[in-house]
mmCIF file of C-alpha atoms and ligand atoms in Angstrom:
data_model
loop_
_atom_site.group_PDB
_atom_site.id
_atom_site.type_symbol
_atom_site.label_atom_id
_atom_site.label_comp_id
_atom_site.label_asym_id
_atom_site.label_seq_id
_atom_site.Cartn_x
_atom_site.Cartn_y
_atom_site.Cartn_z
ATOM 1 C CA UNK A 812 -6.132 -7.298 28.766
ATOM 2 C CA UNK A 813 -7.441 -3.906 29.790
ATOM 3 C CA UNK A 814 -5.890 -0.927 28.032
ATOM 4 C CA UNK A 815 -5.108 2.177 30.138
ATOM 5 C CA UNK A 816 -5.677 4.540 27.194
ATOM 6 C CA UNK A 817 -7.922 4.142 24.138
ATOM 7 C CA UNK A 818 -6.361 1.735 21.601
ATOM 8 C CA UNK A 819 -5.566 3.682 18.417
ATOM 9 C CA UNK A 820 -7.211 2.487 15.216
ATOM 10 C CA UNK A 821 -4.607 0.616 13.129
ATOM 11 C CA UNK A 822 -3.774 2.624 9.998
ATOM 12 C CA UNK A 823 -4.444 0.906 6.679
ATOM 13 C CA UNK A 824 -4.599 1.572 2.939
ATOM 14 C CA UNK A 825 -7.283 0.116 0.649
ATOM 15 C CA UNK A 826 -6.373 -2.476 -1.988
ATOM 16 C CA UNK A 827 -7.341 -1.348 -5.491
ATOM 17 C CA UNK A 828 -10.565 -2.862 -6.782
ATOM 18 C CA UNK A 829 -11.473 -4.786 -3.606
ATOM 19 C CA UNK A 830 -12.920 -4.123 -0.165
ATOM 20 C CA UNK A 831 -9.705 -5.478 1.423
ATOM 21 C CA UNK A 832 -7.191 -3.307 3.234
ATOM 22 C CA UNK A 833 -3.420 -3.369 3.645
ATOM 23 C CA UNK A 834 -2.516 -2.707 7.309
ATOM 24 C CA UNK A 835 0.391 -0.287 7.681
ATOM 25 C CA UNK A 836 3.114 -1.401 10.125
ATOM 26 C CA UNK A 837 5.969 1.032 9.365
ATOM 27 C CA UNK A 838 6.762 3.704 6.781
ATOM 28 C CA UNK A 839 10.289 4.006 5.388
ATOM 29 C CA UNK A 840 11.370 6.652 2.881
ATOM 30 C CA UNK A 841 14.428 6.813 0.646
ATOM 31 C CA UNK A 842 16.061 10.226 0.164
ATOM 32 C CA UNK A 843 17.777 11.490 -3.003
ATOM 33 C CA UNK A 844 17.105 8.406 -5.110
ATOM 34 C CA UNK A 845 16.768 10.302 -8.413
ATOM 35 C CA UNK A 846 19.910 12.101 -9.580
ATOM 36 C CA UNK A 847 18.072 15.166 -10.936
ATOM 37 C CA UNK A 848 16.299 15.684 -7.583
ATOM 38 C CA UNK A 849 19.554 15.237 -5.634
ATOM 39 C CA UNK A 850 21.071 17.986 -7.821
ATOM 40 C CA UNK A 851 18.131 20.354 -7.275
ATOM 41 C CA UNK A 852 18.671 19.874 -3.506
ATOM 42 C CA UNK A 853 22.293 20.962 -3.936
ATOM 43 C CA UNK A 854 23.835 17.488 -3.648
ATOM 44 C CA UNK A 855 26.121 15.526 -5.989
ATOM 45 C CA UNK A 856 24.479 12.136 -6.712
ATOM 46 C CA UNK A 857 27.772 10.698 -7.962
ATOM 47 C CA UNK A 858 29.393 11.279 -4.571
ATOM 48 C CA UNK A 859 26.604 10.402 -2.160
ATOM 49 C CA UNK A 860 24.530 7.241 -1.876
ATOM 50 C CA UNK A 861 20.807 7.360 -1.084
ATOM 51 C CA UNK A 862 19.778 6.894 2.555
ATOM 52 C CA UNK A 863 16.537 6.219 4.409
ATOM 53 C CA UNK A 864 14.443 7.752 7.171
ATOM 54 C CA UNK A 865 11.068 6.933 8.703
ATOM 55 C CA UNK A 866 7.630 8.442 9.214
ATOM 56 C CA UNK A 867 5.187 7.332 11.930
ATOM 57 C CA UNK A 868 2.697 4.865 10.435
ATOM 58 C CA UNK A 869 -0.367 6.839 11.516
ATOM 59 C CA UNK A 870 0.532 9.818 9.297
ATOM 60 C CA UNK A 871 -0.678 7.817 6.284
ATOM 61 C CA UNK A 872 -3.690 9.366 4.498
ATOM 62 C CA UNK A 873 -5.422 6.549 2.589
ATOM 63 C CA UNK A 874 -6.760 7.683 -0.828
ATOM 64 C CA UNK A 875 -5.571 11.280 -0.264
ATOM 65 C CA UNK A 876 -8.375 13.857 -0.167
ATOM 66 C CA UNK A 877 -8.403 16.919 2.063
ATOM 67 C CA UNK A 878 -5.228 17.643 4.003
ATOM 68 C CA UNK A 879 -4.917 20.491 6.486
ATOM 69 C CA UNK A 880 -1.992 22.825 5.801
ATOM 70 C CA UNK A 881 0.407 21.841 8.628
ATOM 71 C CA UNK A 882 1.593 24.224 11.366
ATOM 72 C CA UNK A 883 5.128 25.573 11.851
ATOM 73 C CA UNK A 884 5.988 25.922 8.163
ATOM 74 C CA UNK A 885 5.731 28.435 5.361
ATOM 75 C CA UNK A 886 7.306 26.129 2.761
ATOM 76 C CA UNK A 887 5.359 22.867 2.444
ATOM 77 C CA UNK A 888 6.602 20.787 -0.531
ATOM 78 C CA UNK A 889 5.128 17.872 -2.532
ATOM 79 C CA UNK A 890 7.279 14.882 -3.576
ATOM 80 C CA UNK A 891 5.519 12.238 -5.718
ATOM 81 C CA UNK A 892 6.907 8.760 -5.080
ATOM 82 C CA UNK A 893 6.415 5.105 -5.977
ATOM 83 C CA UNK A 894 5.331 3.327 -2.777
ATOM 84 C CA UNK A 895 6.169 -0.345 -2.259
ATOM 85 C CA UNK A 896 3.912 -2.437 0.019
ATOM 86 C CA UNK A 897 5.536 -5.513 1.566
ATOM 87 C CA UNK A 898 3.869 -8.907 1.984
ATOM 88 C CA UNK A 899 7.013 -10.471 3.455
ATOM 89 C CA UNK A 900 10.004 -9.155 5.341
ATOM 90 C CA UNK A 901 13.155 -10.287 7.015
ATOM 91 C CA UNK A 902 16.717 -9.163 7.667
ATOM 92 C CA UNK A 903 19.533 -9.061 5.131
ATOM 93 C CA UNK A 904 17.200 -9.746 2.204
ATOM 94 C CA UNK A 905 19.191 -10.452 -0.983
ATOM 95 C CA UNK A 906 18.467 -8.229 -3.984
ATOM 96 C CA UNK A 907 17.317 -11.277 -5.995
ATOM 97 C CA UNK A 908 14.850 -12.257 -3.247
ATOM 98 C CA UNK A 909 13.452 -8.729 -2.739
ATOM 99 C CA UNK A 910 10.793 -8.789 -5.524
ATOM 100 C CA UNK A 911 9.252 -11.845 -3.833
ATOM 101 C CA UNK A 912 8.630 -9.729 -0.706
ATOM 102 C CA UNK A 913 6.424 -7.202 -2.520
ATOM 103 C CA UNK A 914 2.623 -7.309 -2.178
ATOM 104 C CA UNK A 915 1.958 -4.374 -4.458
ATOM 105 C CA UNK A 916 2.580 -0.771 -5.421
ATOM 106 C CA UNK A 917 0.910 2.602 -4.859
ATOM 107 C CA UNK A 918 1.357 6.301 -5.601
ATOM 108 C CA UNK A 919 2.336 8.411 -2.601
ATOM 109 C CA UNK A 920 3.314 11.972 -1.722
ATOM 110 C CA UNK A 921 6.141 12.497 0.768
ATOM 111 C CA UNK A 922 4.918 15.848 2.125
ATOM 112 C CA UNK A 923 7.862 17.821 3.483
ATOM 113 C CA UNK A 924 8.188 20.982 5.566
ATOM 114 C CA UNK A 925 11.194 22.135 3.508
ATOM 115 C CA UNK A 926 12.045 25.094 5.728
ATOM 116 C CA UNK A 927 12.276 22.848 8.804
ATOM 117 C CA UNK A 928 14.319 20.320 6.810
ATOM 118 C CA UNK A 929 16.793 23.038 5.805
ATOM 119 C CA UNK A 930 17.176 24.074 9.467
ATOM 120 C CA UNK A 931 17.696 20.433 10.511
ATOM 121 C CA UNK A 932 20.387 19.945 7.860
ATOM 122 C CA UNK A 933 22.114 23.158 8.937
ATOM 123 C CA UNK A 934 22.173 22.132 12.607
ATOM 124 C CA UNK A 935 22.818 18.417 12.041
ATOM 125 C CA UNK A 936 19.480 17.611 13.718
ATOM 126 C CA UNK A 937 17.004 14.833 12.833
ATOM 127 C CA UNK A 938 14.364 15.280 10.121
ATOM 128 C CA UNK A 939 11.334 14.206 12.169
ATOM 129 C CA UNK A 940 9.669 17.628 12.277
ATOM 130 C CA UNK A 941 10.286 18.098 8.532
ATOM 131 C CA UNK A 942 9.012 14.692 7.440
ATOM 132 C CA UNK A 943 6.969 12.974 10.139
ATOM 133 C CA UNK A 944 4.063 15.345 10.803
ATOM 134 C CA UNK A 945 0.321 14.608 10.796
ATOM 135 C CA UNK A 946 -1.114 13.666 7.370
ATOM 136 C CA UNK A 947 2.353 13.766 5.764
ATOM 137 C CA UNK A 948 1.984 10.528 3.776
ATOM 138 C CA UNK A 949 -1.035 10.447 1.434
ATOM 139 C CA UNK A 950 -1.128 7.098 -0.426
ATOM 140 C CA UNK A 951 -3.350 5.814 -3.262
ATOM 141 C CA UNK A 952 -5.009 2.391 -3.063
ATOM 142 C CA UNK A 953 -2.428 -0.395 -3.461
ATOM 143 C CA UNK A 954 -2.372 -2.383 -6.713
ATOM 144 C CA UNK A 955 -1.251 -6.000 -6.136
ATOM 145 C CA UNK A 956 1.775 -7.236 -8.094
ATOM 146 C CA UNK A 957 -0.524 -9.950 -9.460
ATOM 147 C CA UNK A 958 -2.349 -7.187 -11.396
ATOM 148 C CA UNK A 959 0.379 -4.668 -12.279
ATOM 149 C CA UNK A 960 3.580 -6.759 -12.318
ATOM 150 C CA UNK A 961 6.830 -5.276 -11.049
ATOM 151 C CA UNK A 962 7.187 -1.604 -11.967
ATOM 152 C CA UNK A 963 10.586 -0.569 -13.304
ATOM 153 C CA UNK A 964 10.180 1.845 -16.194
ATOM 154 C CA UNK A 965 6.875 3.768 -16.170
ATOM 155 C CA UNK A 966 6.288 7.512 -15.960
ATOM 156 C CA UNK A 967 5.854 9.230 -12.596
ATOM 157 C CA UNK A 968 4.254 12.679 -12.654
ATOM 158 C CA UNK A 969 2.574 15.359 -10.517
ATOM 159 C CA UNK A 970 0.488 18.446 -11.252
ATOM 160 C CA UNK A 971 -0.511 21.388 -9.049
ATOM 161 C CA UNK A 972 -3.799 23.044 -10.074
ATOM 162 C CA UNK A 973 -3.494 21.340 -13.473
ATOM 163 C CA UNK A 974 0.068 22.529 -14.154
ATOM 164 C CA UNK A 975 2.706 19.819 -14.506
ATOM 165 C CA UNK A 976 5.486 20.155 -11.916
ATOM 166 C CA UNK A 977 7.167 16.747 -11.842
ATOM 167 C CA UNK A 978 7.667 14.149 -14.585
ATOM 168 C CA UNK A 979 10.232 11.403 -14.555
ATOM 169 C CA UNK A 980 10.666 7.700 -15.134
ATOM 170 C CA UNK A 981 10.981 4.945 -12.548
ATOM 171 C CA UNK A 982 14.044 3.832 -14.539
ATOM 172 C CA UNK A 983 15.850 6.964 -13.259
ATOM 173 C CA UNK A 984 16.054 5.625 -9.700
ATOM 174 C CA UNK A 985 19.643 5.413 -8.445
ATOM 175 C CA UNK A 986 18.708 2.392 -6.320
ATOM 176 C CA UNK A 987 16.126 0.036 -7.835
ATOM 177 C CA UNK A 988 13.236 -1.154 -5.675
ATOM 178 C CA UNK A 989 14.953 -4.524 -4.933
ATOM 179 C CA UNK A 990 18.153 -2.689 -3.966
ATOM 180 C CA UNK A 991 16.161 -0.375 -1.664
ATOM 181 C CA UNK A 992 14.541 -3.359 0.096
ATOM 182 C CA UNK A 993 17.895 -5.152 0.438
ATOM 183 C CA UNK A 994 19.550 -2.008 1.805
ATOM 184 C CA UNK A 995 16.923 -1.208 4.456
ATOM 185 C CA UNK A 996 16.813 -4.860 5.578
ATOM 186 C CA UNK A 997 20.506 -4.616 6.419
ATOM 187 C CA UNK A 998 19.630 -2.113 9.170
ATOM 188 C CA UNK A 999 16.198 -3.254 10.409
ATOM 189 C CA UNK A 1000 13.979 -6.299 10.028
ATOM 190 C CA UNK A 1001 11.324 -5.540 7.419
ATOM 191 C CA UNK A 1002 7.888 -7.129 7.862
ATOM 192 C CA UNK A 1003 4.488 -7.562 6.198
ATOM 193 C CA UNK A 1004 2.635 -4.234 6.336
ATOM 194 C CA UNK A 1005 5.700 -2.078 5.727
ATOM 195 C CA UNK A 1006 5.454 0.724 3.155
ATOM 196 C CA UNK A 1007 8.554 2.090 1.442
ATOM 197 C CA UNK A 1008 8.533 5.486 -0.307
ATOM 198 C CA UNK A 1009 11.238 5.162 -2.964
ATOM 199 C CA UNK A 1010 12.236 8.766 -3.687
ATOM 200 C CA UNK A 1011 11.089 11.594 -5.950
ATOM 201 C CA UNK A 1012 12.188 12.949 -9.349
ATOM 202 C CA UNK A 1013 13.080 16.616 -9.871
ATOM 203 C CA UNK A 1014 10.570 19.444 -9.756
ATOM 204 C CA UNK A 1015 9.634 19.606 -6.074
ATOM 205 C CA UNK A 1016 8.126 22.888 -4.914
ATOM 206 C CA UNK A 1017 5.772 24.655 -2.524
ATOM 207 C CA UNK A 1018 2.009 24.272 -2.173
ATOM 208 C CA UNK A 1019 -0.441 26.432 -0.241
ATOM 209 C CA UNK A 1020 -3.982 26.137 1.114
ATOM 210 C CA UNK A 1021 -6.454 25.785 -1.767
ATOM 211 C CA UNK A 1022 -4.008 23.963 -4.041
ATOM 212 C CA UNK A 1023 -5.124 20.736 -5.701
ATOM 213 C CA UNK A 1024 -2.330 18.212 -6.279
ATOM 214 C CA UNK A 1025 -2.771 15.239 -8.644
ATOM 215 C CA UNK A 1026 -0.165 12.594 -9.310
ATOM 216 C CA UNK A 1027 0.183 9.193 -10.898
ATOM 217 C CA UNK A 1028 2.439 6.391 -12.053
ATOM 218 C CA UNK A 1029 1.971 4.249 -15.191
ATOM 219 C CA UNK A 1030 0.223 1.005 -14.268
ATOM 220 C CA UNK A 1031 -1.212 2.370 -11.010
ATOM 221 C CA UNK A 1032 -4.154 4.639 -10.244
ATOM 222 C CA UNK A 1033 -3.919 8.300 -9.507
ATOM 223 C CA UNK A 1034 -3.781 10.115 -6.176
ATOM 224 C CA UNK A 1035 -5.255 13.527 -5.479
ATOM 225 C CA UNK A 1036 -5.001 15.807 -2.454
ATOM 226 C CA UNK A 1037 -6.445 19.221 -1.699
ATOM 227 C CA UNK A 1038 -4.723 21.514 0.789
ATOM 228 C CA UNK A 1039 -7.241 23.211 3.100
HETATM 229 MN MN1 MN B 469 10.935 11.935 -0.495
#
């Protein structure tokens, strides 16, 4: 069938160590899933459960690299996160069945225009401008579960210009990866190609043009971006 506008290229992320790609269908993100980060954002993790929001799928930046400092902000923040790539989906997925839905894992950065997010919170408005802007989801190549196993306890860290800013453990997540998958699937049907950003540990902060951000998770590769 003829298309009335050019068909956009489908976004994808490379699979570690192969020439294969993982096509990206949707991007979900969990907020405040590490207690120490919830506290640094002024929230009480014992009184509030995590929640999720989305980013458009074409904001993914496979392998990281150069990222243009986005417009309309003077407070762009990094958030290093474990990213889960789904091979299977469904609705109302049970926690025990969730690991079987996972294709693999990657390192991602949930780039956030923190000043716009603060305004949205204040006015009770959606977070789209704070979270869903161009190039806001750099992701490393995906490592298949067959190679790395299921990740539950490793270190997650991030440096800016060589200085460590974030370091935590995946074991600090309030909701485990299977719980995150089960929770989201209670609201929407998950499907192959979905990426889930699973939250960030404490230490988030601003970056500016010229900054070089490196991050990693035990068992996965590293991801690097440069703000230009
Ligand atoms: Mn985040």
